[in-house]
GROMACS .gro file of C-alpha atoms in nm:
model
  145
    1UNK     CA    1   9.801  -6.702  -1.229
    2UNK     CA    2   9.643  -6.351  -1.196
    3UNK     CA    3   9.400  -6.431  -1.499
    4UNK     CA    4   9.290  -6.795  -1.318
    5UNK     CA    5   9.207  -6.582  -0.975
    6UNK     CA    6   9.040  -6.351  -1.128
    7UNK     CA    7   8.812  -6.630  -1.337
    8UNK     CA    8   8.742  -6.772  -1.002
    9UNK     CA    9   8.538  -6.452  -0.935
   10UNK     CA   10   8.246  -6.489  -1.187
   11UNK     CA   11   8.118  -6.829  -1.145
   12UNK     CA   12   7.792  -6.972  -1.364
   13UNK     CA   13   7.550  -6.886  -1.105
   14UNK     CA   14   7.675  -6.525  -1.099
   15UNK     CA   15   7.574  -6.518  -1.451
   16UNK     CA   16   7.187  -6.478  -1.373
   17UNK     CA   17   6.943  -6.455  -1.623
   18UNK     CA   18   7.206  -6.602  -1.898
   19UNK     CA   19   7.416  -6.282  -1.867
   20UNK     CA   20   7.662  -6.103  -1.664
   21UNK     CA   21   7.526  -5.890  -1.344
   22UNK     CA   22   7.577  -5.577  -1.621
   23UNK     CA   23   7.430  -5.686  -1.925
   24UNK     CA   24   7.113  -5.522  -1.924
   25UNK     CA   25   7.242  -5.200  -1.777
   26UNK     CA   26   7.536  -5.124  -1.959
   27UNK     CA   27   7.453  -4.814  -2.033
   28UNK     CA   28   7.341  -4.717  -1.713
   29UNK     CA   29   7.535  -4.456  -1.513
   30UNK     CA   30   7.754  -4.606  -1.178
   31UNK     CA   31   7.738  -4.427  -0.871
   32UNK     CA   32   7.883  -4.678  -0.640
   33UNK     CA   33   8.186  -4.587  -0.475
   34UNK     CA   34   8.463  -4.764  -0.344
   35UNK     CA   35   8.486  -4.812   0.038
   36UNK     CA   36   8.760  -4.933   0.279
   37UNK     CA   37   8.865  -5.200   0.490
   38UNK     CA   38   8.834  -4.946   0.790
   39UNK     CA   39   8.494  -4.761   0.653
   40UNK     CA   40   8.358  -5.112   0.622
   41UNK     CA   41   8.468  -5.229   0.962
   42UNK     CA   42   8.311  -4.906   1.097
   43UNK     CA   43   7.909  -4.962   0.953
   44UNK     CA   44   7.893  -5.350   1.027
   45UNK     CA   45   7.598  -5.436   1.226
   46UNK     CA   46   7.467  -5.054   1.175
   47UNK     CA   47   7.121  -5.049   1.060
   48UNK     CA   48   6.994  -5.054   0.702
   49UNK     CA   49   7.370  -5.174   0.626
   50UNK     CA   50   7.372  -5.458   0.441
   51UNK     CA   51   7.663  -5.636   0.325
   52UNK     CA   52   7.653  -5.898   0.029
   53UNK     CA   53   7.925  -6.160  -0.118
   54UNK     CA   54   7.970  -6.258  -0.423
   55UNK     CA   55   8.183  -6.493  -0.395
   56UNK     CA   56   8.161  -6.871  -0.536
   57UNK     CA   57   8.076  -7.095  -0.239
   58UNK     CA   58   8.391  -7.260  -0.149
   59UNK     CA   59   8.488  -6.916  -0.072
   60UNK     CA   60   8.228  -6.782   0.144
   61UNK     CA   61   8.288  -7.142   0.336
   62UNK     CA   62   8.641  -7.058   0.418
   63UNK     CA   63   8.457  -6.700   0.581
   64UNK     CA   64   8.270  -6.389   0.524
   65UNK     CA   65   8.212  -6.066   0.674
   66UNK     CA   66   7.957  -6.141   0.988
   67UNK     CA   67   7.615  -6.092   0.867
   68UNK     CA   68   7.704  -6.068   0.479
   69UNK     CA   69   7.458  -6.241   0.246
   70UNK     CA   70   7.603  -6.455  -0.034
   71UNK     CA   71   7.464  -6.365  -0.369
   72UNK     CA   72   7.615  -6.585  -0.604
   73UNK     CA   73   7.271  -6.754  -0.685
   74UNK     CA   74   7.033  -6.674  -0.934
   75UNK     CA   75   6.735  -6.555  -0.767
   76UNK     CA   76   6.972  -6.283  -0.580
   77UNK     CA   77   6.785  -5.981  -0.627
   78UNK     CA   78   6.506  -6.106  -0.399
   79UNK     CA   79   6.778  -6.117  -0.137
   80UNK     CA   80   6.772  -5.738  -0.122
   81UNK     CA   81   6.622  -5.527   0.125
   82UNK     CA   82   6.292  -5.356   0.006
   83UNK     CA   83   6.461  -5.010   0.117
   84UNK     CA   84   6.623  -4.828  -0.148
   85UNK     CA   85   6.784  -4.629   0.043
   86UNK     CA   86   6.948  -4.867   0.235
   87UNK     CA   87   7.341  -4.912   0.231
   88UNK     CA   88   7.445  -5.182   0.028
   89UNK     CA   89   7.836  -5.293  -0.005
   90UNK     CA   90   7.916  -5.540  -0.236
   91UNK     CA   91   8.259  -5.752  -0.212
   92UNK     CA   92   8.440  -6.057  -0.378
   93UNK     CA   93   8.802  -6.220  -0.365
   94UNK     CA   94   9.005  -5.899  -0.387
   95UNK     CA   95   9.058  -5.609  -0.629
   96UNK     CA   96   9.083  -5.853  -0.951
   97UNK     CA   97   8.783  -5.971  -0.903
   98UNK     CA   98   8.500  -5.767  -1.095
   99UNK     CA   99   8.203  -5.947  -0.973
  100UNK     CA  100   8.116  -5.716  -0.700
  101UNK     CA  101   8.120  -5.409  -0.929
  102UNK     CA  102   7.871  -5.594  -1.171
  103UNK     CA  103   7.654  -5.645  -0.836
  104UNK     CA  104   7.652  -5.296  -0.781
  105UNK     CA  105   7.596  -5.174  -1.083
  106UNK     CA  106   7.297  -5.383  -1.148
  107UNK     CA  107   7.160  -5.292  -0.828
  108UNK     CA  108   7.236  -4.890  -0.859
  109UNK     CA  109   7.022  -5.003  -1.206
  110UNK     CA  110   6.694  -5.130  -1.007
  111UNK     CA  111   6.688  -4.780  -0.785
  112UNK     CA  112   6.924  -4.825  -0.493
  113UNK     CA  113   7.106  -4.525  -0.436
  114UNK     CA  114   7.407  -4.594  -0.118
  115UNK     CA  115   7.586  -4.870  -0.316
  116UNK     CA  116   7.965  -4.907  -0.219
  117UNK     CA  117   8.245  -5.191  -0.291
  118UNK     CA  118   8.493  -5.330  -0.087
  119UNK     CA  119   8.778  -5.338  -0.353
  120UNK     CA  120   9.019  -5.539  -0.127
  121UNK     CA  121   8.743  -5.828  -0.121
  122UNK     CA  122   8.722  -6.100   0.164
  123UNK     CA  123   9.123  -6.191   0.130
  124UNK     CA  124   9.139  -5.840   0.182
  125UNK     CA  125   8.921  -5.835   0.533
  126UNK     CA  126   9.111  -6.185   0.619
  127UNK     CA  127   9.477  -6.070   0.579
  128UNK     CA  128   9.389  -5.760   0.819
  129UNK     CA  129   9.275  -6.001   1.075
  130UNK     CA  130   8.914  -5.887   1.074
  131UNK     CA  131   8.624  -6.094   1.249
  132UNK     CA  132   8.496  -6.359   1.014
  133UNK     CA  133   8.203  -6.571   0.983
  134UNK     CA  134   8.213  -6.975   0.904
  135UNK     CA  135   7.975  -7.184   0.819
  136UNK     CA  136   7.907  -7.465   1.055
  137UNK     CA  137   8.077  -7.774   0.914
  138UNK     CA  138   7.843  -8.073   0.910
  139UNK     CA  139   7.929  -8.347   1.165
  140UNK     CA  140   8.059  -8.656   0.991
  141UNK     CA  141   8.014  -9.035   1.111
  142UNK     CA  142   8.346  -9.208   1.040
  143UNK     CA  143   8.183  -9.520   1.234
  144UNK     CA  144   7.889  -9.643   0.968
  145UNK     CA  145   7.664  -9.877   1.158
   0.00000   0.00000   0.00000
């Protein structure tokens, strides 16, 4: 069970560019840092604070942290902001998931230097009862003319 939830993390489209997030910079040095539930709570809707999920879309449908930007797409890096310096926190499912770590390394990689991950992930922010986001659902005709 632990092995299928963690699977669920890194989905096809994560794998950009025909590789992991990590591939081409697995060498490089990671100076991301692991940040709380609380810490999290405490910079959303600060300025240059970005949050981004990487979650598989059925996920970030059930809810996200307000604002975040889902990721899991292949052009992703153009969803960056142009500020390096900007704070960037990466999050997935929950501390089995690896995704966000690849995220941040990758992005630590292309000169952003405040990268952080939310180890306890999106299951993490729901179970503590924090504000979430929803997409709209799309209205449905059961009554076909």
């Amino acid at each position: 069970m632990i092995f299928i939830l963690s699977g669920l993390c890194i989905t096809p489209t994560v794998l950009a560019n025909g590789g992991t997030w990590g591939d081409d910079q697995a060498s490089a040095p990671s100076f991301h840092s692991p940040i709380s539930l609380k810490q999290a709570e405490r910079l959303l809707g600060q300025k240059d604070v970005y949050f981004f999920d990487v979650n598989p879309e059925d996920i970030w449908q059930q809810g996200h942290i307000p604002g975040a930007v889902n990721i899991n797409k292949p052009d992703w890096q153009s969803l960056l902001p142009k500020n390096k310096t900007a704070t960037l926190i990466f999050y997935c499912m929950n501390k089995l998931c690896v995704a966000s770590d690849e995220a941040a390394k990758a992005t630590e990689a292309m000169g952003y230097t405040h990268v952080f991950t939310m180890p306890e992930g999106i299951f993490g922010w729901m179970s503590s009862g924090r504000n979430l986001e929803k997409e709209p659902v799309a209205d449905f005709n059961f009554n076909p003319s």
